[in-house]
mmCIF file of C-alpha atoms in Angstrom:
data_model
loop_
_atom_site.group_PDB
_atom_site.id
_atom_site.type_symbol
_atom_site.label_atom_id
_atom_site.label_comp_id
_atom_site.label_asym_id
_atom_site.label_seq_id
_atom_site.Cartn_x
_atom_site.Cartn_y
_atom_site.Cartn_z
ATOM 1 C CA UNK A 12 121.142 138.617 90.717
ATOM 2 C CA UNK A 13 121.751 141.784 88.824
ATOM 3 C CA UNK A 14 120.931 145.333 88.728
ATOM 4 C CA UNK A 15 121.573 145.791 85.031
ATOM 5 C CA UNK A 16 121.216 149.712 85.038
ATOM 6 C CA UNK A 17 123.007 150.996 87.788
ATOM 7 C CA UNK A 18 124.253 154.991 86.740
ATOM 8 C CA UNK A 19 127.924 154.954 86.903
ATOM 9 C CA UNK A 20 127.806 158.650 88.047
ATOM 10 C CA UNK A 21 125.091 159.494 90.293
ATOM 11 C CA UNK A 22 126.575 162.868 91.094
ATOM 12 C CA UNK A 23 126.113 163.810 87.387
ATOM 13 C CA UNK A 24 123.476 165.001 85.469
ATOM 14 C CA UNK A 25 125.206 164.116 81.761
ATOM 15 C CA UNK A 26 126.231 161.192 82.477
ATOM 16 C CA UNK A 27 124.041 158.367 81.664
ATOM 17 C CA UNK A 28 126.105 155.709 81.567
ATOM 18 C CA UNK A 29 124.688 152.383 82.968
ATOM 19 C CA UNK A 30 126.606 149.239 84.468
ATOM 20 C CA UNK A 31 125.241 145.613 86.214
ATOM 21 C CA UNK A 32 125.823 145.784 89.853
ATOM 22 C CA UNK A 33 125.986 142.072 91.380
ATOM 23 C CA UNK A 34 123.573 141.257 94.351
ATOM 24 C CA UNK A 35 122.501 138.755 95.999
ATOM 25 C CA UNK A 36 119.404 137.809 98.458
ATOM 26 C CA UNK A 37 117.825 135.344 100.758
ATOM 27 C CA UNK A 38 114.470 135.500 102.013
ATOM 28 C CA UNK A 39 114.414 131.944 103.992
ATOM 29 C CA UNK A 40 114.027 133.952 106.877
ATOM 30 C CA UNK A 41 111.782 136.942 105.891
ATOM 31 C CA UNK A 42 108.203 137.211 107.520
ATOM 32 C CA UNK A 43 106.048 140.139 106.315
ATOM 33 C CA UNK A 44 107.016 143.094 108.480
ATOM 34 C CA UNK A 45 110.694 141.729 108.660
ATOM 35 C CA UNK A 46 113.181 143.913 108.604
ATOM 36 C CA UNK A 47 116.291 143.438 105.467
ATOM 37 C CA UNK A 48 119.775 142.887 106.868
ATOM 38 C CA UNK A 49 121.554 144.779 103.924
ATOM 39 C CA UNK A 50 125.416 144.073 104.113
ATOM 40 C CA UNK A 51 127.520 146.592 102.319
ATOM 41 C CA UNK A 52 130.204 144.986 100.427
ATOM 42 C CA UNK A 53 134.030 145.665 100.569
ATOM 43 C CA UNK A 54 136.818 145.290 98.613
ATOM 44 C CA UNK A 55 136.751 142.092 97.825
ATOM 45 C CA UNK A 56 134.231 138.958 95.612
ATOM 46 C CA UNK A 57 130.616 139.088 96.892
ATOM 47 C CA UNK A 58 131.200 135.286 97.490
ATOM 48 C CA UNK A 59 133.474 135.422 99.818
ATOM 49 C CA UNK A 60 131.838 137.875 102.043
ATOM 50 C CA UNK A 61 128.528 136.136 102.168
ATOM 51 C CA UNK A 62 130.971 132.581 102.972
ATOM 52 C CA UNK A 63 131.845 134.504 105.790
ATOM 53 C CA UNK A 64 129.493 136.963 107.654
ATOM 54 C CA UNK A 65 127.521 134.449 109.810
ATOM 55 C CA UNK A 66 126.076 136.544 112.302
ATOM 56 C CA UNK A 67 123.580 138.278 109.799
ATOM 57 C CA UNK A 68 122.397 134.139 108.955
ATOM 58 C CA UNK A 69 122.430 133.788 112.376
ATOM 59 C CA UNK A 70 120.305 136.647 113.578
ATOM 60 C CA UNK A 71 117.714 136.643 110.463
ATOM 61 C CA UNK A 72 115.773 133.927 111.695
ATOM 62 C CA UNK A 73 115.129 135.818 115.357
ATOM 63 C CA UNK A 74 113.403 138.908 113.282
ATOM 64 C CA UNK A 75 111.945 137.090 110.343
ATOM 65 C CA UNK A 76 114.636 139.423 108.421
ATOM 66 C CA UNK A 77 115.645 139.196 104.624
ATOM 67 C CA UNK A 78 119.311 139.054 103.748
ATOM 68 C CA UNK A 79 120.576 141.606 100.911
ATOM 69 C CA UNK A 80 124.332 141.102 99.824
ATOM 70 C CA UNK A 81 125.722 144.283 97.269
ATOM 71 C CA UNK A 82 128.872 143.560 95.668
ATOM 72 C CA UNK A 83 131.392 147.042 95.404
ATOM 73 C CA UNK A 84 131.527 148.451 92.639
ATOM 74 C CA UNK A 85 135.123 147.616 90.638
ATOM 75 C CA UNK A 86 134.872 144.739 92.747
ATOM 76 C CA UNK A 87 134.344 140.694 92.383
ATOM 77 C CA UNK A 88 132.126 140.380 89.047
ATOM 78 C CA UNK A 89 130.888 143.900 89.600
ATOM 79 C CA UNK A 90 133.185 145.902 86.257
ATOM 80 C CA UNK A 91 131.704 148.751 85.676
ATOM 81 C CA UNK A 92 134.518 149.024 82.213
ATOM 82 C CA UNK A 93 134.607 145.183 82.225
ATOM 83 C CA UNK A 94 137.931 144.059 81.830
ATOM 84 C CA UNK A 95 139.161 147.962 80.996
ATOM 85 C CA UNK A 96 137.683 148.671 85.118
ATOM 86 C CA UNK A 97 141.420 148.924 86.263
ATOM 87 C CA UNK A 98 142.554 150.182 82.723
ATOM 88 C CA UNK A 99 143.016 154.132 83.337
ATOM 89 C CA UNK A 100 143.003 156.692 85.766
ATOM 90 C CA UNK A 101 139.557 157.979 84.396
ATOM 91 C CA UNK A 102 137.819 154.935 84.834
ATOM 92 C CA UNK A 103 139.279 154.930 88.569
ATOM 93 C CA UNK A 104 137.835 157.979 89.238
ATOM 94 C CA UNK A 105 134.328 156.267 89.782
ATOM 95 C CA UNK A 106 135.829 154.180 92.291
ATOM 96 C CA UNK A 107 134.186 156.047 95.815
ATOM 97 C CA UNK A 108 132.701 155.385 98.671
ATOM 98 C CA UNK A 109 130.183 158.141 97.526
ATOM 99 C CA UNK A 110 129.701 156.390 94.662
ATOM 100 C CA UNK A 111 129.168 152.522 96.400
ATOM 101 C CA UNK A 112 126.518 154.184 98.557
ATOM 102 C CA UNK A 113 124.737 154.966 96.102
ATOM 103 C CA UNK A 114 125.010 152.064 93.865
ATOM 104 C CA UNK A 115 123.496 150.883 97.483
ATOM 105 C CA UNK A 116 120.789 152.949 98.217
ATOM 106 C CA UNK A 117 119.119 152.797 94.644
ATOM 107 C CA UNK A 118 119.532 149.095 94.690
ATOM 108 C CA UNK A 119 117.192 149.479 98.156
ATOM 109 C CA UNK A 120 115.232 151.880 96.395
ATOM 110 C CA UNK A 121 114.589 149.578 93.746
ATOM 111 C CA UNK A 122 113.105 146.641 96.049
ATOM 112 C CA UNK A 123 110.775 149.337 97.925
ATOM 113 C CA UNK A 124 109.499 150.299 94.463
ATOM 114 C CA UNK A 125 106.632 148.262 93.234
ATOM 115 C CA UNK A 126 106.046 146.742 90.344
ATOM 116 C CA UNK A 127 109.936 146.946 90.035
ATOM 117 C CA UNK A 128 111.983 144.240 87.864
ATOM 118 C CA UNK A 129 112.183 141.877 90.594
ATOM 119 C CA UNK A 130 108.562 140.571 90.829
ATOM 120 C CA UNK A 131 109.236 141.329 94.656
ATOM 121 C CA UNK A 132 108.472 144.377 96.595
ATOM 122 C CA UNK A 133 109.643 145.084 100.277
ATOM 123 C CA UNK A 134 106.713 147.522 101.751
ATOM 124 C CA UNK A 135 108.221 151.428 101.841
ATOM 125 C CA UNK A 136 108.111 151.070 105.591
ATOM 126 C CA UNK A 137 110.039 147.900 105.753
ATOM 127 C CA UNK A 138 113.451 148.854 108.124
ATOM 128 C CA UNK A 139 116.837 148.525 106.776
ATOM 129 C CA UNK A 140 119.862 147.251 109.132
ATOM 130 C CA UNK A 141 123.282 147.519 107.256
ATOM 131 C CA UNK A 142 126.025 145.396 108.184
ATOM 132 C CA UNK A 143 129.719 145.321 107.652
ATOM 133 C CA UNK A 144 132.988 144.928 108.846
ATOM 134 C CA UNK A 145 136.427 146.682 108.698
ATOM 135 C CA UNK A 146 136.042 148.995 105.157
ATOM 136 C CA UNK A 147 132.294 147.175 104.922
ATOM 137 C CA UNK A 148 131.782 148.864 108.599
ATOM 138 C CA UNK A 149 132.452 152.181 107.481
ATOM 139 C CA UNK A 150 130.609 151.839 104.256
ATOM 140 C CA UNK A 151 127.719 150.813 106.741
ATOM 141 C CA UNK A 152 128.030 153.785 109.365
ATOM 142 C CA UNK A 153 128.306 156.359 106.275
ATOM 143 C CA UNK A 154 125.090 154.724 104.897
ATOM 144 C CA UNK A 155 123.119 155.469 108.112
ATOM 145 C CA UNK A 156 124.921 158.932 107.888
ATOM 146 C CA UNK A 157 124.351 159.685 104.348
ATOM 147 C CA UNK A 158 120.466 157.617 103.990
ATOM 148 C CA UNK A 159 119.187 158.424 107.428
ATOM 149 C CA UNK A 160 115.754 158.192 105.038
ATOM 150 C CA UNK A 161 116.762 154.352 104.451
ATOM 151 C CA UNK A 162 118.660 152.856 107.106
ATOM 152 C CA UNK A 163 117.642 152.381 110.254
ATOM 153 C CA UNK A 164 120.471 151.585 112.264
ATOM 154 C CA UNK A 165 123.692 149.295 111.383
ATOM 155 C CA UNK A 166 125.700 146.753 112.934
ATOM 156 C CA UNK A 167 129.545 147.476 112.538
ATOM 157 C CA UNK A 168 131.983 144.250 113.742
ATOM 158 C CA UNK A 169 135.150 143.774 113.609
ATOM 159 C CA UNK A 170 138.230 140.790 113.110
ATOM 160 C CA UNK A 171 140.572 140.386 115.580
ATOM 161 C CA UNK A 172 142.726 138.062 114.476
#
C-alpha cells in the first residue's frame, strides 16, 4: 500500500510538500479488540524486513493482532525526490529519525481516523506495539518516547550473529 500524502517536513509550517510512503499490512490475524504490531522500518527495502521478522507472525495469532510494516523514508521504494532522494545535501536533510517517526505516527493516525482512505478503521482505543531491531529498535523505543499518546509499549530484539 501507499500513503500518497505524507508531509515531507512535519516540523514546518511552509512546507507543504507531499511524498508516498510505502506500507504494508496483514490482518489474517486481527480480531476486533486486537492490538496492531506496528514494526518501524530501518535502513533497508520494506521486503526484506517483513522476509525476516518472524516473531511479530508468530505472536499475532496469540492476540488476534494486525501486522503494520512502514518502510523509512529514503529507503526501499519509499523516494521522497524519486531518483534525485540521494541527489543533494538539501534533500538529505529530511533524512531523520524525527522525521521517520512521524511519517510513522500519522500513518497510525490515519488508520484510527474513520472514514479515512483505507475503507478500514482501527477503533481510537485499539493498542499499538512497535517492533524493531538494531536501528528499527531504536526507532521503536523513541516512538514509545516521543508518541506515549500512540504506542503502548514496544518490543526491541536484537541479532547476534
Amino acid at each position: 500500500m501507499w500513503y500518497n500524502d505524507m508531509r515531507l517536513d512535519h516540523f514546518s509550517y511552509t512546507d507543504d510538500r507531499r511524498f508516498p510512503l510505502r506500507w504494508v499490512w496483514n490482518m489474517t490475524f486481527y480480531k476486533d479488540g486486537g492490538p496492531i504490531f506496528f514494526y518501524t522500518g530501518n535502513e533497508g527495502d520494506l521486503d526484506g524486513f517483513i522476509a525476516a521478522t518472524g516473531m511479530i507472525f508468530d505472536l499475532a495469532p496469540n492476540f488476534n493482532a494486525a501486522i503494520i510494516f512502514a518502510e523509512h523514508r529514503f529507503y526501499g521504494k519509499t523516494q521522497p525526490f524519486g531518483n534525485a532522494s540521494y541527489a543533494n545535501v538539501g534533500n538529505m536533510g529530511y533524512l531523520t529519525s524525527e522525521q521517520a517517526l512521524a511519517d510513522f505516527a500519522d500513518l497510525l493516525w490515519e488508520l484510527k481516523t474513520p472514514n479515512n482512505r483505507y475503507n478500514f478503521t482501527f477503533p481510537a482505543s485499539t493498542p499499538i506495539i512497535s517492533f524493531g531491531g538494531s536501528y528499527g529498535g531504536m526507532l521503536s523505543a523513541w516512538f514509545r518516547i516521543k508518541y506515549p499518546h500512540l504506542i503502548t509499549g514496544q518490543v526491541v530484539f536484537l541479532s547476534l550473529i
